[in-house]
Amino acid sequence: DVLRDVIRSGRARVVRLTHIFRQAAQSGIVVNAHRVNRGQMPVLNRYDDFFFFSKEDPEEAAELLVDIVVRRIPRKFDLDPVDEVQVLAPMYRGACGVANLNRRLQEDLNPPGPNRPERRLGGRTFRVGDKVMQVRNNYDKEVFNGDIGRVIRIDGIGQTLTVRIDGRPVVYDWVEADELIHAFAISVHKSQGSEYPAVVVPVLTQHYMMLQRNLLYTAITRARRLVVLVGTRRAIGIAVKNDRTRQRHSGLGVRLGEG
């Protein structure tokens, strides 16, 4: 919102990138990101890197989404379903919300087993092999909000949980486990500033309050190689048309106008 105020003030030079060069024009990710940003429906199922699967019922959509992540993408694109595929959901609640999708994906991608120690901490069951995200800055550990890693050890005697983040082990006391959430699925908001080889996004009218153009654009542009949307064309259309973002009044625009 600060950046928006600066742009609207007319006091800063602004360059808008609107031209798609020939090589990028072969990418459905690039083409559809531009279309969504202009308020146009994305072109569905014409490109090799941008797919849409139609499901209206949220429970059926969640089941299909899990199958796409766990089996279809690895088989067709040879991508690791944990490290290279990221589910981005508009909301936390509901069948296709972050919480339920994390539960279902954990069951399929990292089920309980004799070689997978687990511990329930802070209302979550952490298991060796889980994909997790740091949710606030911890300068002592040199890990920051949005960092993603894998649980590599759970020590019941020392009461610690170790996560590999950016190639190095980070040790958490059990009382610090509230700094971690599961990250098989994360919110679109949490994904800002990150990139992934593939993203899978549920887009349903169940998420009506969060169907916004900027969120759909953000989700699409997180992907480097592949985007898969699961839901309904109607929900995508609602998101594309909805350019009303939550208003935040910083007062900066007024101050810039006074200068």
Coordinates of C-alpha atoms in Angstrom, one line a residue:
D1 CA 0.0 0.0 0.0
V2 CA 2.9 2.3 0.6
L3 CA 4.2 1.5 -2.9
R4 CA 0.7 2.1 -4.3
D5 CA 0.6 5.6 -2.6
V6 CA 4.0 6.5 -4.1
I7 CA 2.9 5.4 -7.6
R8 CA -0.4 7.3 -7.4
S9 CA 1.3 10.4 -6.2
G10 CA 3.0 11.0 -9.5
R11 CA 6.2 12.0 -7.7
A12 CA 8.2 8.9 -8.6
R13 CA 9.1 7.7 -12.1
V14 CA 7.0 4.6 -12.9
V15 CA 7.7 2.1 -15.7
R16 CA 5.1 -0.5 -16.6
L17 CA 6.1 -3.7 -18.3
T18 CA 3.3 -4.6 -20.8
H19 CA 5.1 -6.2 -23.7
I20 CA 5.5 -10.0 -23.9
F21 CA 8.5 -11.0 -25.9
R22 CA 8.3 -13.9 -28.3
Q23 CA 10.1 -16.5 -26.2
A24 CA 7.9 -15.6 -23.1
A25 CA 4.8 -15.7 -25.3
Q26 CA 5.2 -19.5 -25.5
S27 CA 4.6 -19.7 -21.7
G28 CA 1.1 -20.0 -20.4
I29 CA 2.4 -18.8 -17.1
V30 CA 3.6 -15.5 -18.5
V31 CA 0.7 -15.0 -20.9
N32 CA -1.9 -15.7 -18.3
A33 CA -0.2 -13.6 -15.6
H34 CA -0.4 -10.7 -17.9
R35 CA -4.1 -11.5 -18.8
V36 CA -5.1 -11.7 -15.1
N37 CA -3.2 -8.5 -14.3
R38 CA -5.3 -6.8 -17.1
G39 CA -8.5 -8.2 -15.8
Q40 CA -8.9 -10.9 -18.5
M41 CA -9.7 -14.6 -18.0
P42 CA -6.6 -16.8 -18.3
V43 CA -6.4 -19.1 -21.3
L44 CA -7.0 -22.5 -19.9
N45 CA -5.5 -25.8 -21.1
R46 CA -3.9 -24.5 -24.2
Y47 CA -0.3 -24.4 -22.9
D48 CA 2.0 -27.1 -21.7
D49 CA 2.8 -25.3 -18.4
F50 CA -0.7 -24.1 -17.4
F51 CA -3.6 -26.4 -16.6
F52 CA -7.1 -26.2 -15.3
F53 CA -9.1 -29.0 -13.7
S54 CA -12.8 -28.4 -13.2
K55 CA -14.4 -29.4 -9.9
E56 CA -17.2 -27.6 -8.2
D57 CA -17.6 -29.6 -5.0
P58 CA -14.9 -28.6 -2.5
E59 CA -14.4 -32.1 -1.1
E60 CA -14.0 -33.5 -4.5
A61 CA -11.7 -30.7 -5.5
A62 CA -9.5 -31.4 -2.4
E63 CA -9.3 -35.1 -3.3
L64 CA -8.4 -34.2 -6.9
L65 CA -5.8 -31.7 -5.8
V66 CA -4.1 -34.2 -3.6
D67 CA -4.0 -36.7 -6.4
I68 CA -2.5 -34.1 -8.8
V69 CA 0.2 -33.2 -6.3
V70 CA 1.1 -36.7 -5.1
R71 CA 0.8 -38.7 -8.3
R72 CA 0.0 -36.8 -11.5
I73 CA 2.6 -34.1 -11.4
P74 CA 5.5 -36.4 -10.3
R75 CA 4.6 -38.9 -13.0
K76 CA 4.2 -36.4 -15.9
F77 CA 6.8 -33.7 -15.0
D78 CA 9.2 -35.7 -12.9
L79 CA 8.9 -33.2 -10.0
D80 CA 9.3 -34.0 -6.4
P81 CA 5.9 -33.6 -4.8
V82 CA 7.3 -32.2 -1.5
D83 CA 10.3 -30.1 -2.5
E84 CA 9.2 -28.9 -6.0
V85 CA 5.5 -28.6 -5.8
Q86 CA 3.8 -26.0 -3.7
V87 CA 0.1 -25.8 -3.0
L88 CA -1.1 -22.2 -2.5
A89 CA -4.6 -21.7 -1.1
P90 CA -6.6 -18.4 -0.8
M91 CA -7.9 -19.3 2.7
Y92 CA -7.1 -21.4 5.8
R93 CA -10.6 -22.9 6.4
G94 CA -12.7 -25.2 4.3
A95 CA -12.1 -28.4 2.4
C96 CA -9.7 -26.6 0.1
G97 CA -8.2 -24.4 2.8
V98 CA -4.6 -24.5 4.0
A99 CA -5.4 -26.5 7.2
N100 CA -7.3 -29.4 5.6
L101 CA -5.0 -29.6 2.6
N102 CA -1.9 -29.8 4.9
R103 CA -3.6 -32.7 6.8
R104 CA -4.4 -34.6 3.6
L105 CA -1.1 -34.0 2.0
Q106 CA 0.8 -35.0 5.1
E107 CA -1.2 -38.3 5.2
D108 CA -0.3 -39.1 1.6
L109 CA 3.2 -37.7 1.3
N110 CA 4.6 -38.4 4.8
P111 CA 2.4 -41.0 6.5
P112 CA 3.2 -42.4 9.9
G113 CA 5.8 -45.2 10.0
P114 CA 8.3 -47.0 12.2
N115 CA 11.2 -44.9 10.7
R116 CA 9.3 -41.6 11.0
P117 CA 9.3 -40.4 14.7
E118 CA 6.6 -37.9 15.4
R119 CA 5.5 -35.6 18.2
R120 CA 2.4 -33.6 18.8
L121 CA 3.3 -30.0 19.7
G122 CA 1.1 -27.0 19.9
G123 CA -1.8 -28.7 18.3
R124 CA 0.2 -30.1 15.4
T125 CA 1.7 -33.5 14.7
F126 CA 5.2 -33.0 13.5
R127 CA 6.8 -36.0 11.8
V128 CA 10.3 -36.6 10.5
G129 CA 10.1 -35.8 6.8
D130 CA 7.4 -33.1 7.2
K131 CA 7.6 -29.9 5.1
V132 CA 7.4 -26.9 7.5
M133 CA 7.6 -23.1 7.4
Q134 CA 9.1 -20.6 9.9
V135 CA 6.4 -18.1 10.6
R136 CA 8.3 -15.3 12.4
N137 CA 11.8 -13.9 12.4
N138 CA 14.2 -15.6 14.8
Y139 CA 17.5 -13.7 14.6
D140 CA 19.3 -16.0 17.1
K141 CA 18.7 -19.0 14.8
E142 CA 19.1 -16.9 11.6
V143 CA 15.7 -18.1 10.3
F144 CA 13.1 -15.8 9.0
N145 CA 9.3 -15.6 8.3
G146 CA 8.6 -17.6 5.2
D147 CA 11.7 -19.9 5.3
I148 CA 10.7 -23.5 4.3
G149 CA 12.5 -26.7 5.4
R150 CA 12.1 -30.4 6.2
V151 CA 12.0 -32.0 9.7
I152 CA 15.0 -34.2 9.9
R153 CA 15.0 -35.3 13.6
I154 CA 12.8 -35.5 16.6
D155 CA 14.6 -36.1 19.9
G156 CA 12.3 -37.2 22.6
I157 CA 15.1 -37.2 25.2
G158 CA 16.5 -33.8 24.5
Q159 CA 13.0 -32.5 23.6
T160 CA 14.1 -30.9 20.4
L161 CA 13.0 -30.9 16.8
T162 CA 15.5 -30.3 14.0
V163 CA 14.6 -28.8 10.7
R164 CA 16.9 -28.5 7.6
I165 CA 16.5 -25.0 6.2
D166 CA 18.6 -23.8 3.3
G167 CA 20.9 -26.8 3.7
R168 CA 21.7 -26.4 7.4
P169 CA 20.1 -27.9 10.5
V170 CA 18.1 -25.6 12.8
V171 CA 17.3 -27.0 16.3
Y172 CA 14.1 -26.0 18.0
D173 CA 13.2 -26.8 21.6
W174 CA 9.7 -28.2 21.8
V175 CA 8.5 -24.9 23.4
E176 CA 9.6 -23.2 20.2
A177 CA 7.6 -25.4 17.9
D178 CA 4.9 -22.7 17.7
E179 CA 7.3 -20.9 15.3
L180 CA 6.6 -23.7 12.7
I181 CA 3.6 -24.6 10.7
H182 CA 3.2 -27.4 8.1
A183 CA 3.9 -26.2 4.6
F184 CA 2.7 -28.8 2.2
A185 CA 0.1 -26.1 1.5
I186 CA 0.5 -22.5 2.4
S187 CA -1.6 -19.3 1.9
V188 CA -1.0 -17.2 -1.2
H189 CA -0.1 -14.4 1.2
K190 CA 2.7 -16.4 2.7
S191 CA 4.1 -17.2 -0.7
Q192 CA 4.8 -13.6 -1.6
G193 CA 8.4 -13.1 -2.5
S194 CA 9.0 -16.8 -3.2
E195 CA 9.2 -19.0 -6.3
Y196 CA 8.6 -22.7 -6.8
P197 CA 9.0 -25.0 -9.8
A198 CA 5.3 -25.8 -9.7
V199 CA 2.2 -24.4 -7.9
V200 CA -1.2 -25.9 -7.5
V201 CA -4.0 -23.5 -6.6
P202 CA -7.6 -24.3 -5.5
V203 CA -10.0 -21.7 -6.9
L204 CA -13.5 -22.2 -5.7
T205 CA -16.5 -20.0 -4.9
Q206 CA -16.1 -21.4 -1.3
H207 CA -13.3 -18.9 -1.1
Y208 CA -15.5 -16.1 -2.3
M209 CA -14.3 -13.5 0.2
M210 CA -10.7 -14.0 -0.9
L211 CA -11.2 -14.3 -4.7
Q212 CA -9.2 -11.3 -5.7
R213 CA -7.3 -10.5 -8.9
N214 CA -4.1 -9.6 -7.0
L215 CA -4.1 -13.0 -5.1
L216 CA -4.7 -15.0 -8.3
Y217 CA -1.9 -13.0 -10.0
T218 CA 0.4 -13.6 -7.1
A219 CA -0.3 -17.3 -7.1
I220 CA 0.3 -17.7 -10.8
T221 CA 3.6 -15.7 -10.8
R222 CA 5.1 -17.9 -8.0
A223 CA 5.6 -20.7 -10.5
R224 CA 8.7 -21.2 -12.7
R225 CA 7.6 -24.3 -14.7
L226 CA 4.0 -25.2 -14.0
V227 CA 0.7 -23.9 -12.8
V228 CA -2.3 -26.0 -12.1
L229 CA -5.7 -24.5 -11.1
V230 CA -8.4 -26.7 -9.5
G231 CA -11.9 -25.4 -9.2
T232 CA -14.4 -23.6 -11.3
R233 CA -14.3 -21.1 -14.2
R234 CA -16.8 -19.1 -12.3
A235 CA -14.5 -18.7 -9.3
I236 CA -11.6 -17.7 -11.6
G237 CA -13.8 -15.2 -13.3
I238 CA -14.8 -13.7 -9.9
A239 CA -11.2 -13.4 -8.9
V240 CA -10.2 -11.8 -12.3
K241 CA -13.0 -9.2 -12.1
N242 CA -12.5 -8.4 -8.4
D243 CA -9.8 -5.6 -8.3
R244 CA -11.0 -4.3 -5.0
T245 CA -8.3 -4.9 -2.4
R246 CA -8.7 -4.2 1.3
Q247 CA -8.2 -0.5 1.9
R248 CA -5.4 0.6 4.2
H249 CA -5.1 4.3 5.0
S250 CA -1.4 5.1 5.6
G251 CA -1.7 8.9 5.1
L252 CA 1.3 8.8 2.9
G253 CA -0.6 9.7 -0.2
V254 CA -1.8 12.9 1.5
R255 CA 1.7 13.8 2.6
L256 CA 3.1 13.2 -0.8
G257 CA 0.4 15.5 -2.3
E258 CA 1.4 18.2 0.2
G259 CA 5.1 18.2 -0.7

